[in-house]
CSV table of C-alpha atoms and ligand atoms in Angstrom, one decimal:
chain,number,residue,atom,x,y,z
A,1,UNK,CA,2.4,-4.5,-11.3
A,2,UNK,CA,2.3,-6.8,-8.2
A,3,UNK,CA,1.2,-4.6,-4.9
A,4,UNK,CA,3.6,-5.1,-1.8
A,5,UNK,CA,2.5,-5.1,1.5
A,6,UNK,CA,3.7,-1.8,2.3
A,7,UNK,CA,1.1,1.2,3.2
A,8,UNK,CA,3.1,4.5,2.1
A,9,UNK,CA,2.5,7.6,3.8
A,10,UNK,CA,4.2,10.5,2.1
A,11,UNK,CA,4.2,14.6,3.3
A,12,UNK,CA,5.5,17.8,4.4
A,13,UNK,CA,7.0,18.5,7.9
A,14,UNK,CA,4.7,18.6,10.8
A,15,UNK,CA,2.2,17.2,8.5
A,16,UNK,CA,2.1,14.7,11.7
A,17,UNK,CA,3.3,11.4,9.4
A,18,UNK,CA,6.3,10.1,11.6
A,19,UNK,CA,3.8,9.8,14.6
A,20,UNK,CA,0.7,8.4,12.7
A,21,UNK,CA,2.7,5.7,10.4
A,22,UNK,CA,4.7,4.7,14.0
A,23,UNK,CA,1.0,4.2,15.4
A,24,UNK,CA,-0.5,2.5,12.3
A,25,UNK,CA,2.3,0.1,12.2
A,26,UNK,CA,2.3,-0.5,15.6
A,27,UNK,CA,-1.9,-1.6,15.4
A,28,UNK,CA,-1.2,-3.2,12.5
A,29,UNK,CA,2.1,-5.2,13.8
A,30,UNK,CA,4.1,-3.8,10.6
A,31,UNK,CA,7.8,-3.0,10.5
A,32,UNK,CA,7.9,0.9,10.9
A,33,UNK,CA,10.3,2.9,8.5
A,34,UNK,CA,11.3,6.4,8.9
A,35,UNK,CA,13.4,7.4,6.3
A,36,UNK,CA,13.7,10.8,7.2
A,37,UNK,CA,16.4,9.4,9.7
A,38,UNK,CA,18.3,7.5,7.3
A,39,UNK,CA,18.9,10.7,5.7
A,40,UNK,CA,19.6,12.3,8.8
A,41,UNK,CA,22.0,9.9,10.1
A,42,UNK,CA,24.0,10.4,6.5
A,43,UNK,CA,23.7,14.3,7.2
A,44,UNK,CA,25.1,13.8,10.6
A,45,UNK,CA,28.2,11.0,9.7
A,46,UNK,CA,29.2,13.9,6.9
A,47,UNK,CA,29.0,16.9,9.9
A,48,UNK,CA,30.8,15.2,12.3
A,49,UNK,CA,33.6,13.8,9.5
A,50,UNK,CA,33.5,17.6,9.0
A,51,UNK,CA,32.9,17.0,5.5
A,52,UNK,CA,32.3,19.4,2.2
A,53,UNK,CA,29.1,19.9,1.4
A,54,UNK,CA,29.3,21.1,-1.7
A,55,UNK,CA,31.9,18.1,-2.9
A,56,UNK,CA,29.1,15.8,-4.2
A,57,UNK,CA,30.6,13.0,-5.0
A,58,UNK,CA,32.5,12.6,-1.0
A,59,UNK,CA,28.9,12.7,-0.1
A,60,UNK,CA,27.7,10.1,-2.7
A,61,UNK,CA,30.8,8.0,-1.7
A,62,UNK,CA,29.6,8.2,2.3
A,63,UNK,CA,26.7,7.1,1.4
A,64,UNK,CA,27.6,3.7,-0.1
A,65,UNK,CA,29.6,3.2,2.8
A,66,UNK,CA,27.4,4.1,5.6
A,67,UNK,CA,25.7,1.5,7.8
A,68,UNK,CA,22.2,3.0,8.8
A,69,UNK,CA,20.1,0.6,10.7
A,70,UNK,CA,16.6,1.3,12.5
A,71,UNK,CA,15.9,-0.8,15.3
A,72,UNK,CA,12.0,-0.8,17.3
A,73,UNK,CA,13.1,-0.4,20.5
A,74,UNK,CA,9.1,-0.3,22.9
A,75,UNK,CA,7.2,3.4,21.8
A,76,UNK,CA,10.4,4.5,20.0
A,77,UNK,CA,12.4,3.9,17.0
A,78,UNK,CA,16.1,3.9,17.3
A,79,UNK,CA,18.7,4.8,15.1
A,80,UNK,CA,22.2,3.4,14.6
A,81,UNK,CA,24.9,5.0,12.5
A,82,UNK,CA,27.8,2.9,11.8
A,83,UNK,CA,26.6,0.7,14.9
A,84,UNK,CA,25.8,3.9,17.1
A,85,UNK,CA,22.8,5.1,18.1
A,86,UNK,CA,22.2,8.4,16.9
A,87,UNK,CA,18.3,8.8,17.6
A,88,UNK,CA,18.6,12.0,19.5
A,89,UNK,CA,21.7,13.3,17.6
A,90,UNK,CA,20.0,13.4,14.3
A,91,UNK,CA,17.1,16.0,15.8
A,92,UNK,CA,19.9,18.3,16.0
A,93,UNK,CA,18.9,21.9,14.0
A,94,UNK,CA,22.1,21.5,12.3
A,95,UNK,CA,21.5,18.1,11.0
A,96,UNK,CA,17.5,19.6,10.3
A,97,UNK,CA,19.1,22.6,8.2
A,98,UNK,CA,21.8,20.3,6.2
A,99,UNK,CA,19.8,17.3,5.2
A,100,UNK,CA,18.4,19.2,2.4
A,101,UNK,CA,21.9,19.3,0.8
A,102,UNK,CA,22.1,15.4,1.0
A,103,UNK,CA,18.5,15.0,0.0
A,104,UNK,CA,19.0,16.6,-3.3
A,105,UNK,CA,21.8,14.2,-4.9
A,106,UNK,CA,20.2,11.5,-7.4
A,107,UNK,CA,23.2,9.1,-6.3
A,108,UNK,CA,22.6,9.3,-2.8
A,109,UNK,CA,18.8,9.3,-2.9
A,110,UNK,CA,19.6,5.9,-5.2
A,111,UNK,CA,21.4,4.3,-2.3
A,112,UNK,CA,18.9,5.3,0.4
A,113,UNK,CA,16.2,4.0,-1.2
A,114,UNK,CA,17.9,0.6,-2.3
A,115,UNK,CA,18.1,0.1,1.0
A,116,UNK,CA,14.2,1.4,2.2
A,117,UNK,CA,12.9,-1.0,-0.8
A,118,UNK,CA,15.3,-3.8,1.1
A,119,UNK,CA,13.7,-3.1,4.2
A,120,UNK,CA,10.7,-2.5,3.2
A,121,UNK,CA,10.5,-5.8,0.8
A,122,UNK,CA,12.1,-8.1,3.8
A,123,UNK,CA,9.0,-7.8,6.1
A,124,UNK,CA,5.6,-9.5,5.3
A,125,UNK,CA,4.0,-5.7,6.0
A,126,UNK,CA,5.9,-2.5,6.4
A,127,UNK,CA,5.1,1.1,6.6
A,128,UNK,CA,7.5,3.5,5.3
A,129,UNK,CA,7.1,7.3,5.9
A,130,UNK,CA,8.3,10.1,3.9
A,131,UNK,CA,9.0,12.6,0.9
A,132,UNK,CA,8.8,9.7,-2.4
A,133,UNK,CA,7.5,6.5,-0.6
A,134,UNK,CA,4.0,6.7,-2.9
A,135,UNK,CA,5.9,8.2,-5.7
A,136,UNK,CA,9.8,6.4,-6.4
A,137,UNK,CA,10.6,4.2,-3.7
A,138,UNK,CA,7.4,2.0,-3.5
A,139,UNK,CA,5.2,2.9,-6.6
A,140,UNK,CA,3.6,-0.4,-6.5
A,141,UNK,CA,2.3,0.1,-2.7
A,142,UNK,CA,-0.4,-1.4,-1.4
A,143,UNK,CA,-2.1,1.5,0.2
A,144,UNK,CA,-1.0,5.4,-0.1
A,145,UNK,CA,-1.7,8.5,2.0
A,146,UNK,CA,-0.1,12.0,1.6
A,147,UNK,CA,-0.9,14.1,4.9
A,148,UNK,CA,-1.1,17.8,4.7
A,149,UNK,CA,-1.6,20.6,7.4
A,150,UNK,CA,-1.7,24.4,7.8
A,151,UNK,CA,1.9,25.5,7.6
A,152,UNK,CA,0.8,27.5,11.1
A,153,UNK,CA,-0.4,24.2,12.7
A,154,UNK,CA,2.7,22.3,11.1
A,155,UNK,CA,5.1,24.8,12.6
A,156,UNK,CA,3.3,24.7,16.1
A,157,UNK,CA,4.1,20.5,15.6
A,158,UNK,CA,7.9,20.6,15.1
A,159,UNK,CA,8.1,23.8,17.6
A,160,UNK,CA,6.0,21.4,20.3
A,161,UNK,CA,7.9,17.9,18.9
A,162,UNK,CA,11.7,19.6,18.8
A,163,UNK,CA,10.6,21.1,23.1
A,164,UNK,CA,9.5,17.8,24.5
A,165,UNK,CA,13.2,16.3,22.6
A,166,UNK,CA,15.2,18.8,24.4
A,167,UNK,CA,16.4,21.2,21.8
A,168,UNK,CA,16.0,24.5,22.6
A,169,UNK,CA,15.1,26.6,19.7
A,170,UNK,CA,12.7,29.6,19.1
A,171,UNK,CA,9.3,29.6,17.2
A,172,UNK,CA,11.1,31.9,14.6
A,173,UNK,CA,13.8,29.9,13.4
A,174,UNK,CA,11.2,26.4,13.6
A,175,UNK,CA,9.2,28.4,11.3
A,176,UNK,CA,12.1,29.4,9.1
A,177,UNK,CA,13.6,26.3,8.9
A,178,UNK,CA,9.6,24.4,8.1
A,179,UNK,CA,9.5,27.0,5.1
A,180,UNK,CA,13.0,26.3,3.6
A,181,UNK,CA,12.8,22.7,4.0
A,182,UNK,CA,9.3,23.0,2.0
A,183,UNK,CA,10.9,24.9,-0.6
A,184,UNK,CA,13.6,22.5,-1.3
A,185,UNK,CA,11.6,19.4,-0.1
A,186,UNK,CA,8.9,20.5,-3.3
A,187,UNK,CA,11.5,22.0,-5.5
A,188,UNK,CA,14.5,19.8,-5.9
A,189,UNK,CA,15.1,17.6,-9.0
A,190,UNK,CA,15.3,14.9,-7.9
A,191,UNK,CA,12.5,12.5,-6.2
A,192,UNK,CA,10.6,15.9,-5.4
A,193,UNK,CA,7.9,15.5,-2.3
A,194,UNK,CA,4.6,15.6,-4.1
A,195,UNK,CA,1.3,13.4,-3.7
A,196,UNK,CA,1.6,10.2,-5.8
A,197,UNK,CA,-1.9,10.4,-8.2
A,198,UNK,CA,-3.4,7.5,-6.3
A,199,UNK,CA,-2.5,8.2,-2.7
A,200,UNK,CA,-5.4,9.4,-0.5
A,201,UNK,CA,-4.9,13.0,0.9
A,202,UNK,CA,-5.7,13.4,4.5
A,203,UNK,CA,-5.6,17.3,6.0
A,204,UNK,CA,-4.3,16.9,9.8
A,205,UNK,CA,-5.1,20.3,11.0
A,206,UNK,CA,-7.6,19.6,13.2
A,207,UNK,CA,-7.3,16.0,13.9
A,208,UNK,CA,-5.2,13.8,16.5
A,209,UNK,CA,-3.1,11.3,16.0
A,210,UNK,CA,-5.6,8.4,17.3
A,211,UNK,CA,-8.2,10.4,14.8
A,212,UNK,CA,-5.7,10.4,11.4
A,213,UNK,CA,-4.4,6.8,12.8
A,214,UNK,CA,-8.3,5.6,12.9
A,215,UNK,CA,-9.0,7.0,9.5
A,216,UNK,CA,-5.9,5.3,8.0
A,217,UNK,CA,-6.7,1.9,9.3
A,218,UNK,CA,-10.6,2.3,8.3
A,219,UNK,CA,-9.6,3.0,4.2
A,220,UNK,CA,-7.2,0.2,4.6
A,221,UNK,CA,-9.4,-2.2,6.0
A,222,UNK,CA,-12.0,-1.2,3.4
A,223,UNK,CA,-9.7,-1.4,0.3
A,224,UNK,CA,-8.7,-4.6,0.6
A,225,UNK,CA,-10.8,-7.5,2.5
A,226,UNK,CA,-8.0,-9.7,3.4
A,227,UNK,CA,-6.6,-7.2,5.9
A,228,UNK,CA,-9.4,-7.8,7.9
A,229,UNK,CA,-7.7,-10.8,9.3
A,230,UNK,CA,-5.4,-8.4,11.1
A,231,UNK,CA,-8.0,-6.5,12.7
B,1,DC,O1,10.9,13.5,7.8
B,1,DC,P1,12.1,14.3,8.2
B,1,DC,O2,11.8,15.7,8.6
B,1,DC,O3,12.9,13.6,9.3
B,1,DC,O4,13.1,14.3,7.0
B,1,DC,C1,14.3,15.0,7.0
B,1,DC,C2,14.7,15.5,5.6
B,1,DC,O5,15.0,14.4,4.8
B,1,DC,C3,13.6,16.2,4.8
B,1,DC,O6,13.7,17.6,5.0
B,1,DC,C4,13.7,15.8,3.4
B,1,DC,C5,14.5,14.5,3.5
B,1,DC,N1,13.7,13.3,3.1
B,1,DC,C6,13.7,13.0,1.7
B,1,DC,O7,14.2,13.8,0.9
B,1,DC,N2,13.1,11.9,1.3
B,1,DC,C7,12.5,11.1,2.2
B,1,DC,N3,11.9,9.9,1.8
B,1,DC,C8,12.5,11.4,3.6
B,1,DC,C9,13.1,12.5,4.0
């Protein structure tokens, strides 16, 4: 199969991969997609239609007529619902809790990730972050990572991350909320997170964002010779 230019870094929560794949792109001038937000910005459309979440096909339905778009906007990635920007809105713990129940439905999962492999396809080099990047969405990628951490370090991330945002919520309920989304995140049916068998696995416990960023761009350099032109 032909590879695309797209480096796909898949992994848990707090496994520091929104922040690393935002810096590699950035070095590397790639598009940078988080589609953690796309199904976010779903999660948050259905809360504030005060939607059923148990009626799965209203959900599937929203999500074939839901405009998400991410827009680079300087150091930050901005995200527009139906036009809207919804960047901060889709931090919320309420969207965090509910996503899971979106996540989990083949149909909408089939829509989403039309529209990643769109985005990701459109650009000359992209990349994507997530849960199935390396494993459904982009199977052909050029270049796969799947980051890992200590569940005590990941928790101390999104506690730290969710602070500095604004949200005021207590270590107990980060952690709570980091061990149900890793139950459902691993377990569901459908497009389940696990490492793709030819991704690279990078443990981030004890290493910055410049350090995991550095390593990144150093495999991917040595894998593939023509890349070198962007260095
Ligand atoms: O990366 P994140 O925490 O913003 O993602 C939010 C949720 O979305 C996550 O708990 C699982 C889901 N997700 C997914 O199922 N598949 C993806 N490719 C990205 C995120």
């Amino acid at each position: 199969m032909k590879k695309s230019g797209v480096i796909a870094i898949d992994g848990p929560a707090g496994s520091g991969k929104s922040t690393v794949a935002k810096e590699v792109a950035h070095r590397l001038g790639f598009l940078y997609i988080d589609t953690g937000a796309m199904y976010r910005a779903l999660t948050l459309k259905a809360i504030n239609k005060g939607m059923d979440f148990s009626d799965n096909e209203a959900l599937v339905e929203l999500s074939k007529n839901t405009d998400i778009e991410l827009k680079e906007s300087g150091d930050s990635l901005k995200v527009y619902l139906d036009k809207k920007d919804v960047s901060h809105k889709i931090r919320s713990m309420e969207v965090t809790t509910k996503v899971k129940l979106l996540a989990s439905l083949k149909d909408v999962r089939e829509n989403m990730v039309k529209l990643q492999r769109k985005l990701g396809s459109l650009s000359s080099g992209a990349v994507l972050e997530g849960r199935d990047i390396g494993t459904v969405v982009f199977p052909n990628a050029a270049y796969k990572f799947y980051l890992d951490a200590s569940f005590q370090t990941r928790v101390e991330r999104r506690f730290r991350e969710l602070k500095e945002k604004g949200f005021s919520i207590s270590p107990e309920e980060i952690e709570a909320d980091v061990r149900n989304r890793d139950a459902s995140d691993m377990t569901r049916k459908v497009a389940p997170l696990k490492k793709a068998e030819d991704a690279k696995v990078i443990d981030t416990t004890n290493m910055t964002v410049e350090e995991v960023a550095g390593k990144i761009l150093e495999i991917v350099k040595k894998w593939h010779t023509s890349f070198l032109a962007l260095f």
